[in-house]
Amino acid sequence: MQNFAEIIARHAQPDGMVDMPIHGLALFHSSAPTQAVPVLHKPAVCIIAQGAKMATVGEETFRYDAATHLVVSVDLPLTGRVVEASPDRPYLCVRIDLEPTLLSELMLQPLPPAGAESSRGLHLSRTTPELVDATARLVALLDAPADAAVLAPLIRREIHYRLLTGDQAGIVRQIGAPDSRLAQVSRAIAWIRENFDRPFSIEAVARAAGMSASALHQHFKAITTMSPLQYQKQIRLQEARRLMIGEARDAQAAAFEVGYESPSQFSREYARLFGAPPARDAARLRAEAPAFA
């Protein structure tokens, strides 16, 4: 595992998450514990080489480190914070985006029986030497860009295979199954993300998912820990935050752009999620831009 950490440290930029030239690969470095930061996490596997992190979704909190890895199976609003890091032993993590089409393709091959399925959209599992080895080889290709174009897709395929045959096989296989409940909820999530700034329509979301409204509520909450309407609110607030930080919108302009009609309601809900009023939060994050990234 030490060699794995050294490879990441060589390429990660302190401090924060940085996308790498290899498709679907990002590295995270932190030389100190961080504050809790709400983010919209895409489907991915996060493998820690050094340090520890806590992720909170709804009322559940998960701690993971070099012995365990995190799998997020849908676009999921969550809060993450590094809890174990120092200048001498920084937090080092690899994020690899999961591709449903690649999982579906691999699922056409003979695979060992899978474990039990889970309804949650976030899961922890033990990190195996095989998974670490494949991930380290993928990151090492950053030192050999001429080889990466050919070898990176093969190693990404191997990593997806390791997840399909590991402890969370039953969960990961739902991502690649177009008729699974997870896939239906993913279609609902896609509709909400595309229409987050419009008036909410549970009927339209249910049609997009191919489910009844009651079934959508049940399975959406089981997977994301929130209702479709609560999910829309999270997306609106995350986008408003991005507009204020990245595009210098003021709070009122950002609120209207993401679909709020009442600036006071926007301010209340923003402070409830992010812990500070919009203008104060945006000013702090602009000052801490490298850590926020």
Tab-separated table of C-alpha atoms in Angstrom, residues 19-176:
chain	number	residue	atom	x	y	z
A	19	ASP	CA	-9.135	15.385	-12.552
A	20	MET	CA	-6.262	13.588	-14.265
A	21	PRO	CA	-5.509	13.274	-18.012
A	22	ILE	CA	-6.698	9.650	-17.886
A	23	HIS	CA	-10.450	9.437	-18.525
A	24	GLY	CA	-12.544	8.987	-15.381
A	25	LEU	CA	-9.608	9.290	-12.968
A	26	ALA	CA	-9.235	11.908	-10.232
A	27	LEU	CA	-6.830	12.194	-7.299
A	28	PHE	CA	-7.452	13.813	-3.924
A	29	HIS	CA	-4.746	15.129	-1.604
A	30	SER	CA	-5.194	16.811	1.769
A	31	SER	CA	-2.445	17.626	4.237
A	32	ALA	CA	-4.909	18.301	7.085
A	33	PRO	CA	-8.441	17.362	8.156
A	34	THR	CA	-11.107	19.357	6.317
A	35	GLN	CA	-14.458	20.857	7.106
A	36	ALA	CA	-17.583	19.052	5.947
A	37	VAL	CA	-18.315	19.979	2.312
A	38	PRO	CA	-21.651	19.119	0.646
A	39	VAL	CA	-21.145	17.822	-2.895
A	40	LEU	CA	-23.086	16.015	-5.587
A	41	HIS	CA	-21.147	12.759	-5.945
A	42	LYS	CA	-21.305	10.963	-9.271
A	43	PRO	CA	-21.310	7.127	-9.516
A	44	ALA	CA	-17.748	6.170	-8.675
A	45	VAL	CA	-15.456	4.093	-6.524
A	46	CYS	CA	-13.177	5.920	-4.062
A	47	ILE	CA	-10.095	4.051	-2.896
A	48	ILE	CA	-7.973	5.518	-0.095
A	49	ALA	CA	-4.241	4.873	0.048
A	50	GLN	CA	-3.575	6.890	3.201
A	51	GLY	CA	-5.682	8.679	5.824
A	52	ALA	CA	-9.418	8.482	6.425
A	53	LYS	CA	-12.619	10.248	5.440
A	54	MET	CA	-16.244	10.407	6.590
A	55	ALA	CA	-19.206	10.647	4.231
A	56	THR	CA	-22.715	11.513	5.362
A	57	VAL	CA	-25.851	10.920	3.328
A	58	GLY	CA	-29.141	11.693	5.015
A	59	GLU	CA	-28.764	10.622	8.632
A	60	GLU	CA	-26.162	7.909	7.932
A	61	THR	CA	-22.425	8.485	8.297
A	62	PHE	CA	-19.729	6.196	6.910
A	63	ARG	CA	-16.022	6.201	7.797
A	64	TYR	CA	-13.587	4.657	5.359
A	65	ASP	CA	-9.831	4.348	5.072
A	66	ALA	CA	-7.154	2.234	3.375
A	67	ALA	CA	-8.911	-0.969	4.454
A	68	THR	CA	-12.260	-0.059	2.911
A	69	HIS	CA	-13.456	1.660	-0.250
A	70	LEU	CA	-16.573	3.640	-1.043
A	71	VAL	CA	-18.927	2.898	-3.928
A	72	VAL	CA	-21.529	5.484	-4.936
A	73	SER	CA	-24.038	3.940	-7.324
A	74	VAL	CA	-26.167	6.995	-8.280
A	75	ASP	CA	-25.712	10.772	-8.443
A	76	LEU	CA	-25.962	11.385	-4.716
A	77	PRO	CA	-25.869	14.603	-2.639
A	78	LEU	CA	-23.626	13.883	0.327
A	79	THR	CA	-21.286	15.616	2.735
A	80	GLY	CA	-17.656	14.565	2.956
A	81	ARG	CA	-14.789	15.534	5.233
A	82	VAL	CA	-11.255	14.282	5.683
A	83	VAL	CA	-10.759	13.186	9.299
A	84	GLU	CA	-7.246	11.741	9.247
A	85	ALA	CA	-4.442	13.658	7.525
A	86	SER	CA	-1.213	15.506	8.335
A	87	PRO	CA	1.637	17.133	6.379
A	88	ASP	CA	3.788	14.039	7.000
A	89	ARG	CA	0.976	11.583	6.159
A	90	PRO	CA	-1.498	13.374	3.904
A	91	TYR	CA	-4.864	11.978	2.947
A	92	LEU	CA	-4.490	10.364	-0.491
A	93	CYS	CA	-7.420	8.987	-2.467
A	94	VAL	CA	-8.272	7.831	-5.983
A	95	ARG	CA	-11.721	8.328	-7.530
A	96	ILE	CA	-12.613	6.234	-10.567
A	97	ASP	CA	-15.892	6.992	-12.310
A	98	LEU	CA	-18.131	3.984	-12.901
A	99	GLU	CA	-19.479	3.362	-16.399
A	100	PRO	CA	-22.847	1.561	-16.631
A	101	THR	CA	-22.207	0.545	-20.257
A	102	LEU	CA	-18.909	-1.110	-19.322
A	103	LEU	CA	-20.547	-2.896	-16.393
A	104	SER	CA	-23.361	-4.092	-18.682
A	105	GLU	CA	-20.831	-5.414	-21.188
A	106	LEU	CA	-18.895	-7.289	-18.507
A	107	MET	CA	-22.121	-8.739	-17.118
A	108	LEU	CA	-22.579	-10.621	-20.393
A	109	GLN	CA	-19.606	-12.762	-19.361
A	110	PRO	CA	-19.875	-15.673	-16.908
A	111	LEU	CA	-19.510	-14.224	-13.411
A	112	PRO	CA	-19.511	-15.877	-9.971
A	113	PRO	CA	-22.706	-15.608	-7.923
A	114	ALA	CA	-23.282	-12.169	-6.434
A	115	GLY	CA	-24.040	-11.345	-2.828
A	116	ALA	CA	-27.200	-9.736	-1.556
A	117	GLU	CA	-28.470	-6.571	-3.199
A	118	SER	CA	-28.889	-3.372	-1.228
A	119	SER	CA	-31.243	-0.455	-1.722
A	120	ARG	CA	-28.751	2.194	-0.602
A	121	GLY	CA	-26.909	4.407	-3.080
A	122	LEU	CA	-23.697	4.467	-1.017
A	123	HIS	CA	-21.794	1.443	0.266
A	124	LEU	CA	-18.524	0.468	1.925
A	125	SER	CA	-16.563	-2.691	1.199
A	126	ARG	CA	-13.170	-4.140	2.061
A	127	THR	CA	-10.338	-3.143	-0.257
A	128	THR	CA	-8.614	-6.189	-1.720
A	129	PRO	CA	-4.966	-6.432	-2.872
A	130	GLU	CA	-6.246	-7.109	-6.403
A	131	LEU	CA	-8.238	-3.865	-6.460
A	132	VAL	CA	-5.295	-1.869	-5.066
A	133	ASP	CA	-2.922	-3.417	-7.609
A	134	ALA	CA	-5.154	-2.531	-10.572
A	135	THR	CA	-5.760	0.999	-9.273
A	136	ALA	CA	-2.045	1.586	-8.669
A	137	ARG	CA	-1.271	0.461	-12.210
A	138	LEU	CA	-3.888	2.875	-13.573
A	139	VAL	CA	-2.428	5.820	-11.637
A	140	ALA	CA	1.111	4.789	-12.640
A	141	LEU	CA	0.155	5.316	-16.287
A	142	LEU	CA	0.290	9.043	-15.550
A	143	ASP	CA	4.076	8.514	-15.761
A	144	ALA	CA	3.683	6.890	-19.207
A	145	PRO	CA	1.189	8.950	-21.223
A	146	ALA	CA	2.173	7.212	-24.453
A	147	ASP	CA	1.029	3.891	-22.977
A	148	ALA	CA	-2.094	5.253	-21.286
A	149	ALA	CA	-4.198	5.509	-24.451
A	150	VAL	CA	-3.989	1.735	-24.934
A	151	LEU	CA	-3.569	0.389	-21.408
A	152	ALA	CA	-5.842	2.671	-19.341
A	153	PRO	CA	-9.104	1.324	-20.867
A	154	LEU	CA	-7.927	-2.231	-20.168
A	155	ILE	CA	-7.131	-1.465	-16.523
A	156	ARG	CA	-10.409	0.435	-16.076
A	157	ARG	CA	-12.137	-2.683	-17.398
A	158	GLU	CA	-10.249	-4.809	-14.847
A	159	ILE	CA	-11.284	-2.485	-12.001
A	160	HIS	CA	-14.932	-2.695	-13.049
A	161	TYR	CA	-14.567	-6.487	-13.149
A	162	ARG	CA	-13.091	-6.528	-9.619
A	163	LEU	CA	-16.102	-4.572	-8.379
A	164	LEU	CA	-18.527	-6.890	-10.185
A	165	THR	CA	-16.963	-9.912	-8.477
A	166	GLY	CA	-16.186	-8.430	-5.048
A	167	ASP	CA	-18.118	-8.050	-1.812
A	168	GLN	CA	-20.484	-5.543	-3.415
A	169	ALA	CA	-21.136	-7.477	-6.606
A	170	GLY	CA	-24.893	-7.554	-6.016
A	171	ILE	CA	-24.933	-3.781	-5.642
A	172	VAL	CA	-22.580	-2.924	-8.505
A	173	ARG	CA	-24.419	-5.216	-10.912
A	174	GLN	CA	-27.547	-3.128	-10.429
A	175	ILE	CA	-25.715	-0.175	-12.010
A	176	GLY	CA	-25.218	-2.127	-15.214
